[in-house]
Short mmCIF file of C-alpha atoms in Angstrom, two decimals:
data_model
loop_
_atom_site.label_atom_id
_atom_site.label_comp_id
_atom_site.label_asym_id
_atom_site.label_seq_id
_atom_site.Cartn_x
_atom_site.Cartn_y
_atom_site.Cartn_z
CA MET A 1 -6.12 12.75 16.18
CA GLN A 2 -7.98 14.42 13.32
CA THR A 3 -10.96 12.47 12.00
CA ARG A 4 -12.86 12.09 8.75
CA GLN A 5 -16.13 10.35 7.91
CA LEU A 6 -16.13 7.66 5.25
CA GLY A 7 -18.93 8.77 2.96
CA LYS A 8 -22.35 9.95 4.06
CA THR A 9 -23.24 6.69 5.81
CA GLY A 10 -19.88 5.36 6.97
CA PRO A 11 -17.97 5.46 10.24
CA VAL A 12 -15.88 8.35 11.51
CA VAL A 13 -12.24 7.23 11.42
CA SER A 14 -8.79 8.68 12.01
CA ALA A 15 -7.58 11.01 9.25
CA LEU A 16 -4.80 8.51 8.56
CA GLY A 17 -5.28 4.75 8.35
CA LEU A 18 -2.80 1.90 8.77
CA GLY A 19 -2.50 -0.54 5.87
CA ALA A 20 -1.07 -3.78 7.28
CA MET A 21 -0.26 -5.68 4.06
CA GLY A 22 3.50 -5.17 4.29
CA MET A 23 3.55 -6.94 7.65
CA SER A 24 2.85 -10.23 5.89
CA GLY A 25 5.62 -10.57 3.36
CA MET A 26 4.36 -8.61 0.37
CA TYR A 27 7.46 -6.41 0.47
CA GLY A 28 9.94 -9.03 1.60
CA PRO A 29 10.57 -10.29 5.16
CA SER A 30 8.93 -8.49 8.06
CA ASP A 31 9.53 -8.57 11.80
CA ARG A 32 6.60 -9.97 13.77
CA ALA A 33 7.45 -8.25 17.05
CA GLU A 34 7.98 -4.91 15.32
CA SER A 35 4.73 -5.34 13.38
CA LEU A 36 2.78 -5.90 16.61
CA ALA A 37 4.53 -2.94 18.24
CA THR A 38 3.69 -0.76 15.22
CA ILE A 39 -0.01 -1.64 15.37
CA ASP A 40 0.05 -0.90 19.10
CA ALA A 41 1.77 2.45 18.50
CA ALA A 42 -0.81 3.31 15.83
CA LEU A 43 -3.65 2.71 18.27
CA GLU A 44 -1.83 4.74 20.93
CA ALA A 45 -1.52 7.62 18.47
CA GLY A 46 -5.25 7.54 17.78
CA ILE A 47 -5.27 5.70 14.46
CA THR A 48 -8.51 3.75 14.31
CA LEU A 49 -8.72 2.52 10.71
CA ILE A 50 -6.74 -0.69 10.13
CA ASP A 51 -6.88 -2.22 6.67
CA THR A 52 -6.10 -5.81 5.71
CA GLY A 53 -7.00 -8.53 3.21
CA ASP A 54 -7.69 -12.19 3.86
CA PHE A 55 -5.12 -13.05 1.15
CA TYR A 56 -2.28 -11.04 2.74
CA GLY A 57 -0.01 -13.88 3.74
CA MET A 58 -3.07 -16.13 3.28
CA GLY A 59 -4.47 -15.42 6.73
CA HIS A 60 -1.20 -14.38 8.36
CA ASN A 61 -2.12 -10.69 8.35
CA GLU A 62 -5.54 -11.24 9.88
CA MET A 63 -4.11 -13.44 12.63
CA LEU A 64 -1.43 -10.82 13.32
CA ILE A 65 -4.03 -8.07 13.63
CA GLY A 66 -6.21 -10.35 15.75
CA GLU A 67 -3.31 -10.81 18.16
CA ALA A 68 -2.64 -7.07 18.25
CA LEU A 69 -6.31 -6.25 18.95
CA LYS A 70 -6.96 -8.80 21.69
CA GLY A 71 -9.13 -7.63 24.55
CA SER A 72 -10.36 -4.07 24.78
CA LYS A 73 -8.17 -2.89 21.90
CA ARG A 74 -10.72 -4.32 19.46
CA ASP A 75 -13.08 -1.50 20.39
CA GLN A 76 -10.48 1.09 19.38
CA ALA A 77 -10.27 -0.18 15.80
CA VAL A 78 -12.34 0.10 12.64
CA ILE A 79 -11.29 -3.04 10.76
CA SER A 80 -11.46 -2.97 6.97
CA VAL A 81 -11.07 -6.31 5.18
CA LYS A 82 -10.74 -7.12 1.47
CA PHE A 83 -11.67 -10.59 0.25
CA GLY A 84 -11.99 -12.61 -2.93
CA ALA A 85 -8.44 -12.70 -4.33
CA GLN A 86 -7.43 -16.28 -5.10
CA ARG A 87 -3.83 -17.47 -4.68
CA ASP A 88 -2.07 -20.81 -5.05
CA PRO A 89 0.41 -22.34 -2.54
CA GLY A 90 3.27 -20.72 -4.43
CA ALA A 91 1.67 -17.29 -3.78
CA GLY A 92 0.62 -16.92 -7.44
CA TRP A 93 -2.50 -14.89 -8.24
CA ILE A 94 -5.13 -17.10 -9.88
CA GLY A 95 -8.28 -14.98 -10.03
CA PHE A 96 -11.12 -13.60 -7.93
CA ASP A 97 -14.23 -15.18 -6.43
CA GLY A 98 -17.23 -12.96 -5.77
CA ARG A 99 -19.92 -15.67 -5.66
CA PRO A 100 -22.37 -15.19 -2.76
CA ALA A 101 -21.47 -18.51 -1.13
CA ALA A 102 -17.76 -17.69 -1.42
CA VAL A 103 -18.36 -14.26 0.14
CA LYS A 104 -19.98 -15.78 3.20
CA THR A 105 -17.39 -18.54 3.53
CA ALA A 106 -14.54 -16.02 3.29
CA LEU A 107 -16.19 -13.90 5.97
CA ALA A 108 -16.51 -16.91 8.29
CA TYR A 109 -12.76 -17.59 7.99
CA THR A 110 -11.94 -13.92 8.52
CA LEU A 111 -13.99 -13.64 11.70
CA GLN A 112 -12.23 -16.70 13.07
CA ARG A 113 -8.72 -15.52 12.21
CA LEU A 114 -9.28 -12.04 13.59
CA GLY A 115 -11.05 -13.39 16.66
CA VAL A 116 -13.89 -10.86 16.36
CA ASP A 117 -17.67 -11.07 16.04
CA HIS A 118 -18.01 -8.52 13.24
CA ILE A 119 -16.07 -6.71 10.53
CA ASP A 120 -16.49 -2.95 10.34
CA ILE A 121 -16.00 -2.59 6.56
CA TYR A 122 -16.03 -5.61 4.24
CA ARG A 123 -15.17 -5.26 0.56
CA PRO A 124 -14.41 -7.35 -2.53
CA ALA A 125 -10.75 -6.87 -3.47
CA ARG A 126 -11.56 -6.82 -7.17
CA LEU A 127 -14.54 -7.29 -9.47
CA ASP A 128 -15.21 -10.93 -10.33
CA PRO A 129 -15.92 -10.76 -14.09
CA ASN A 130 -18.12 -13.85 -13.83
CA VAL A 131 -20.39 -12.59 -11.06
CA PRO A 132 -22.62 -9.49 -11.18
CA ILE A 133 -21.48 -6.98 -8.55
CA GLU A 134 -25.10 -6.84 -7.40
CA ASP A 135 -24.84 -10.49 -6.32
CA THR A 136 -21.56 -9.99 -4.48
CA VAL A 137 -22.75 -6.86 -2.67
CA GLY A 138 -26.11 -8.49 -2.00
CA ALA A 139 -24.35 -11.32 -0.18
CA ILE A 140 -22.45 -8.82 1.98
CA ALA A 141 -25.74 -7.01 2.63
CA ASP A 142 -27.10 -10.31 3.98
CA MET A 143 -24.18 -10.35 6.39
CA VAL A 144 -24.93 -6.76 7.41
CA GLN A 145 -28.48 -7.86 8.21
CA ALA A 146 -27.13 -10.79 10.21
CA GLY A 147 -24.82 -8.51 12.21
CA TYR A 148 -21.50 -9.89 10.97
CA VAL A 149 -20.62 -6.77 8.92
CA ARG A 150 -21.25 -3.11 9.74
CA HIS A 151 -20.51 -1.37 6.41
CA ILE A 152 -19.78 -2.27 2.79
CA GLY A 153 -16.88 -0.90 0.77
CA LEU A 154 -15.42 -1.52 -2.66
CA SER A 155 -11.89 -1.75 -4.02
CA GLU A 156 -10.54 -0.79 -7.45
CA MET A 157 -14.00 -0.59 -9.06
CA GLY A 158 -14.98 1.53 -12.05
CA VAL A 159 -17.83 4.01 -12.35
CA GLU A 160 -20.52 1.66 -13.66
CA THR A 161 -19.72 -0.97 -11.03
CA ILE A 162 -19.78 1.63 -8.24
CA ARG A 163 -23.23 2.81 -9.32
CA LYS A 164 -24.60 -0.74 -9.53
CA ALA A 165 -23.21 -1.68 -6.13
CA HIS A 166 -24.47 1.49 -4.44
CA ALA A 167 -27.96 0.82 -5.79
CA VAL A 168 -28.03 -2.49 -3.89
CA HIS A 169 -26.68 -1.23 -0.57
CA PRO A 170 -25.03 2.03 0.54
CA ILE A 171 -21.29 1.93 -0.15
CA VAL A 172 -19.23 3.84 2.41
CA ASP A 173 -15.91 4.01 0.59
CA LEU A 174 -13.89 2.96 -2.40
CA GLN A 175 -10.37 1.78 -1.71
CA ILE A 176 -8.14 2.65 -4.63
CA GLU A 177 -4.55 3.61 -5.33
CA TYR A 178 -4.06 7.37 -5.24
CA ALA A 179 -0.78 9.24 -5.01
CA LEU A 180 1.11 12.10 -6.59
CA ILE A 181 2.22 9.75 -9.37
CA THR A 182 -1.06 7.75 -9.53
CA ARG A 183 -3.92 10.10 -10.32
CA GLY A 184 -6.22 8.30 -12.74
CA VAL A 185 -9.00 8.29 -10.15
CA GLU A 186 -9.39 12.06 -10.56
CA ASP A 187 -10.80 11.86 -14.08
CA LYS A 188 -14.06 9.93 -13.67
CA ILE A 189 -14.14 7.95 -10.45
CA LEU A 190 -13.66 10.68 -7.83
CA PRO A 191 -16.46 12.87 -9.23
CA VAL A 192 -18.87 9.92 -9.08
CA LEU A 193 -17.86 9.09 -5.51
CA ARG A 194 -18.62 12.67 -4.54
CA GLU A 195 -21.92 12.64 -6.42
CA LEU A 196 -23.02 9.52 -4.54
CA GLY A 197 -21.60 10.48 -1.15
CA ILE A 198 -18.99 7.72 -1.06
CA GLY A 199 -15.64 8.26 0.61
CA MET A 200 -12.22 7.10 -0.51
CA THR A 201 -9.50 5.23 1.32
CA ALA A 202 -6.35 5.86 -0.67
CA TYR A 203 -3.69 3.17 -0.66
CA GLY A 204 -0.26 3.37 -2.27
CA VAL A 205 0.08 7.01 -1.20
CA LEU A 206 3.87 6.56 -1.23
CA SER A 207 3.68 4.38 -4.36
CA ARG A 208 4.98 1.33 -2.48
CA GLY A 209 7.91 3.27 -1.11
CA LEU A 210 8.98 4.72 -4.45
CA ILE A 211 8.14 8.31 -3.48
CA SER A 212 8.89 7.89 0.23
CA GLY A 213 12.27 9.58 -0.06
CA HIS A 214 13.87 6.45 1.40
CA TRP A 215 13.92 4.28 -1.71
CA ASP A 216 17.05 3.33 -3.62
CA LYS A 217 17.61 0.90 -6.47
CA ASP A 218 19.30 -1.71 -4.29
CA GLN A 219 16.07 -2.35 -2.40
CA GLY A 220 13.07 -4.51 -3.22
CA LYS A 221 14.95 -7.52 -4.53
CA ALA A 222 13.92 -10.02 -1.82
CA ALA A 223 11.87 -13.05 -2.84
CA GLY A 224 8.17 -12.26 -2.77
CA ASP A 225 8.67 -8.48 -2.86
CA PHE A 226 5.98 -6.97 -5.10
CA ARG A 227 8.42 -4.35 -6.33
CA SER A 228 10.72 -6.88 -7.95
CA HIS A 229 8.24 -7.15 -10.84
CA SER A 230 6.45 -3.79 -10.67
CA PRO A 231 6.98 -1.78 -13.89
CA ARG A 232 7.66 1.46 -12.02
CA PHE A 233 10.67 -0.11 -10.31
CA GLN A 234 12.28 -1.53 -13.46
CA GLY A 235 15.04 -0.29 -15.78
CA ASP A 236 14.80 3.26 -17.04
CA ASN A 237 11.42 3.68 -15.36
CA VAL A 238 12.84 3.72 -11.87
CA ASP A 239 15.49 6.28 -12.84
CA LYS A 240 12.84 8.61 -14.28
CA ASN A 241 10.61 8.17 -11.23
CA LEU A 242 13.42 8.83 -8.78
CA THR A 243 14.08 12.10 -10.63
CA LEU A 244 10.54 13.13 -9.67
CA VAL A 245 11.28 12.22 -6.07
CA GLU A 246 14.32 14.50 -6.03
CA ALA A 247 12.21 17.37 -7.35
CA LEU A 248 9.72 16.72 -4.57
CA ARG A 249 12.55 16.52 -2.01
CA LYS A 250 13.52 20.14 -2.74
CA ILE A 251 10.02 21.32 -1.87
CA ALA A 252 9.93 19.16 1.26
CA GLN A 253 13.27 20.54 2.44
CA GLU A 254 12.06 24.11 1.96
CA LYS A 255 9.11 23.33 4.25
CA GLY A 256 11.27 21.46 6.74
CA VAL A 257 9.43 18.16 6.30
CA SER A 258 10.28 14.78 4.80
CA VAL A 259 9.44 13.62 1.27
CA ALA A 260 7.04 11.02 2.67
CA GLN A 261 5.27 13.60 4.79
CA ILE A 262 4.68 15.98 1.90
CA ALA A 263 3.48 13.11 -0.33
CA ILE A 264 0.98 11.93 2.30
CA ALA A 265 -0.12 15.49 3.06
CA TRP A 266 -0.76 16.08 -0.65
CA VAL A 267 -3.22 13.15 -0.76
CA ALA A 268 -4.95 14.31 2.42
CA ALA A 269 -5.25 17.83 0.96
CA GLN A 270 -7.27 16.60 -2.02
CA GLY A 271 -10.45 16.46 0.05
CA ASP A 272 -11.75 15.69 3.52
CA ASP A 273 -13.59 12.71 2.02
CA ILE A 274 -10.22 11.00 1.41
CA VAL A 275 -8.37 8.99 4.07
CA PRO A 276 -4.77 8.06 3.19
CA LEU A 277 -3.63 4.59 4.21
CA VAL A 278 0.03 4.31 5.15
CA GLY A 279 1.79 0.96 4.96
CA ALA A 280 4.19 1.57 7.84
CA ARG A 281 5.89 -1.63 9.00
CA THR A 282 7.94 -0.04 11.79
CA ARG A 283 7.29 2.43 14.55
CA ALA A 284 9.82 4.83 13.02
CA ARG A 285 8.02 4.92 9.66
CA LEU A 286 4.69 5.24 11.45
CA ALA A 287 5.94 8.24 13.42
CA GLU A 288 7.13 9.88 10.21
CA SER A 289 3.77 9.27 8.54
CA LEU A 290 1.86 10.72 11.50
CA GLY A 291 3.90 13.89 11.07
CA ALA A 292 2.15 14.40 7.73
CA LEU A 293 -1.01 15.37 9.60
CA ASP A 294 0.76 18.52 10.81
CA VAL A 295 1.85 19.57 7.31
CA VAL A 296 -0.29 22.42 5.96
CA LEU A 297 0.00 22.91 2.21
CA SER A 298 -0.77 26.38 0.88
CA ALA A 299 -2.04 27.06 -2.62
CA GLY A 300 1.53 27.98 -3.49
CA ASP A 301 2.84 24.71 -2.09
CA LEU A 302 0.30 22.71 -4.08
CA ALA A 303 1.22 24.57 -7.28
CA ALA A 304 4.92 23.91 -6.67
CA ILE A 305 4.24 20.22 -6.08
CA GLU A 306 2.17 20.04 -9.26
CA HIS A 307 5.00 21.64 -11.19
CA ALA A 308 7.59 19.27 -9.72
CA VAL A 309 5.46 16.14 -10.22
CA PRO A 310 2.94 16.77 -13.00
CA LYS A 311 -0.02 14.49 -13.48
CA ASP A 312 0.90 11.43 -15.59
CA ALA A 313 4.61 12.08 -15.06
CA ALA A 314 5.31 8.58 -13.71
CA ALA A 315 7.10 6.06 -15.92
CA GLY A 316 5.49 2.61 -15.98
CA THR A 317 2.06 1.30 -14.97
CA ARG A 318 1.20 0.74 -11.33
CA TYR A 319 0.86 -3.02 -11.77
CA ALA A 320 2.25 -5.50 -14.27
CA GLU A 321 0.11 -5.98 -17.38
CA ALA A 322 -1.59 -9.18 -16.17
CA GLN A 323 -2.71 -7.53 -12.93
CA MET A 324 -3.79 -4.31 -14.66
CA ALA A 325 -6.24 -6.44 -16.64
CA HIS A 326 -8.04 -7.32 -13.37
CA LEU A 327 -8.63 -3.68 -12.43
CA ASP A 328 -12.20 -2.66 -13.18
CA SER A 329 -11.13 0.87 -12.21
CA GLU A 330 -8.86 1.00 -15.25
CA HIS A 331 -11.50 -0.04 -17.77
#
């Protein structure tokens, strides 16, 4: 397994990480046994970075990962956890809580659900507009001192927030959406990460399946599936976006690889300080994603991909308007 270091001060992890969100209902029903088998297969393949959030299935995802990592397998994994997103019993999103007391309480629950004595990377899922980021990061820093957290990360934060957080305690990585059709991070955020020596864990590298090469318009309609209300999957937008996928498919076929593999490889090729997270829910999709690590993209390949899927070519925003408003990275 190839490896990459998360920032100047972070851990060395596998060059591909496993994002476990989809195993807890965010994209419709999932199969528990297959989820556990997929996590096991990821570890077997040398994937070390496993990413979750305490609000994925409201604890379900953490308990699932805890079951998968029982015993000596815990030592094989670098566990990354997002916290702070608030949801109601109907799974509605109702805000974010970055208060110091809430940070420590959330961590206590997470440790219990995962069945571990520390979290490798702990990060606020979003910026709480009512709490200075210095206070939130300061509370995590207290937990680093106490031994409950090894490293601090951020998620979907903008340049000013990143600088403020990093001044309180070294930040090892920013988790943010980055894909062929989601490239806003390149303008201001990525240069600042590189200036400060902060890595990036890129989620949504297949744009929630849209550019996986497997997507069709009859999918994503199950209750609770994020894509049922995502702008990029609606109306004319999805037709325009699938046209981009077909252009990408031609390049993939010429190289003898899948659309998903070339899309993942493109993200990985943007710098060795970037670790793509793949949201594989089955062993078959995991195996396909792992194949991306063997895809070498030449300068000519990268130019062809850029021509097929130009920056800002996607139709629709990456979240619905209400959720976009919560993204400090977009401000």
